[in-house]
C-alpha cells in the first residue's frame, strides 16, 4: 500500500461524512473498505428513529461489498468528527473479524486528519470466530 493510495482511501472516508444520515445523534461516520484488488466501497452510518435499527458506516461498507460478491479485504478506513482517531463499536469490530484477516490494517481518522492505524486483532484481540462454534 502506498501512502498516496492510503490518502485516497482516507479522503473517501472523510467525504462520506457528508452523506451520513444522522438526524438524531448528529454524529456522522464515514468508511472506506478496500478489497484485495483495491476496489473501494464507501459506507456511512444510517440512523433510524428506532435506534436499534441504526447501521454503522463500517457495516454499511462491508454489506455493500459482500452483496457485490467481495469477500477479500485489505484495508479499512473509518472517519469521524472526534478529537482523537475514531473508535469503532463492538458490533463493527466483530464484522471485521468475520471478513478480515486478523492482521488487516484499519486506519482510524479524527478531526484535523489525526490518524491511528491498528490491526483487526488489536481492535478485537479475543474475537469470536467460526473456530468457537
Coordinates of C-alpha atoms in Angstrom, one line a residue, residues 28-95:
X28 CA -21.6 11.3 11.1
X29 CA -19.2 8.4 10.5
X30 CA -17.7 7.5 7.1
X31 CA -15.8 4.4 6.0
X32 CA -13.8 3.2 3.0
X33 CA -13.4 -0.5 2.7
X34 CA -10.7 -1.7 0.3
X35 CA -10.7 -5.1 -1.4
X36 CA -7.6 -7.1 -2.3
X37 CA -7.9 -5.7 -5.8
X38 CA -8.1 -2.2 -4.4
X39 CA -11.7 -1.6 -5.3
X40 CA -13.3 0.7 -2.7
X41 CA -16.7 0.6 -1.0
X42 CA -17.8 3.8 0.8
X43 CA -20.1 3.4 3.8
X44 CA -22.0 5.8 6.1
X45 CA -23.9 5.5 9.2
X46 CA -27.7 5.4 8.7
X47 CA -29.8 6.2 11.7
X48 CA -33.4 5.2 12.4
X49 CA -35.9 6.6 14.9
X50 CA -35.8 3.0 16.4
X51 CA -32.2 3.4 17.4
X52 CA -31.5 -0.4 17.4
X53 CA -32.1 -0.4 13.7
X54 CA -29.3 2.1 13.0
X55 CA -26.4 0.8 10.9
X56 CA -22.8 1.9 11.3
X57 CA -20.7 3.2 8.4
X58 CA -18.3 0.2 8.6
X59 CA -21.0 -2.4 8.4
X60 CA -22.7 -0.4 5.6
X61 CA -19.4 -0.7 3.6
X62 CA -19.0 -4.4 4.4
X63 CA -22.6 -5.2 3.5
X64 CA -22.3 -3.3 0.2
X65 CA -19.1 -5.1 -0.7
X66 CA -20.3 -8.6 0.3
X67 CA -23.6 -8.0 -1.6
X68 CA -21.5 -7.4 -4.7
X69 CA -19.6 -10.7 -4.2
X70 CA -16.5 -9.3 -2.5
X71 CA -15.0 -11.3 0.4
X72 CA -11.3 -10.4 0.4
X73 CA -10.3 -7.2 2.0
X74 CA -7.0 -5.4 2.5
X75 CA -7.7 -2.2 4.4
X76 CA -10.5 -0.3 6.2
X77 CA -10.6 3.4 6.9
X78 CA -13.1 4.9 9.4
X79 CA -13.5 8.7 9.8
X80 CA -15.5 10.7 12.3
X81 CA -15.7 14.1 13.9
X82 CA -13.7 13.2 17.0
X83 CA -10.7 14.9 18.6
X84 CA -8.8 11.6 18.6
X85 CA -9.0 8.9 15.9
X86 CA -12.5 7.5 16.0
X87 CA -13.1 4.1 17.7
X88 CA -15.3 1.5 16.0
X89 CA -18.1 0.0 18.0
X90 CA -18.1 -3.7 19.1
X91 CA -20.5 -4.8 16.5
X92 CA -18.4 -3.4 13.7
X93 CA -15.2 -5.0 15.2
X94 CA -17.0 -8.4 15.2
X95 CA -18.0 -7.9 11.5

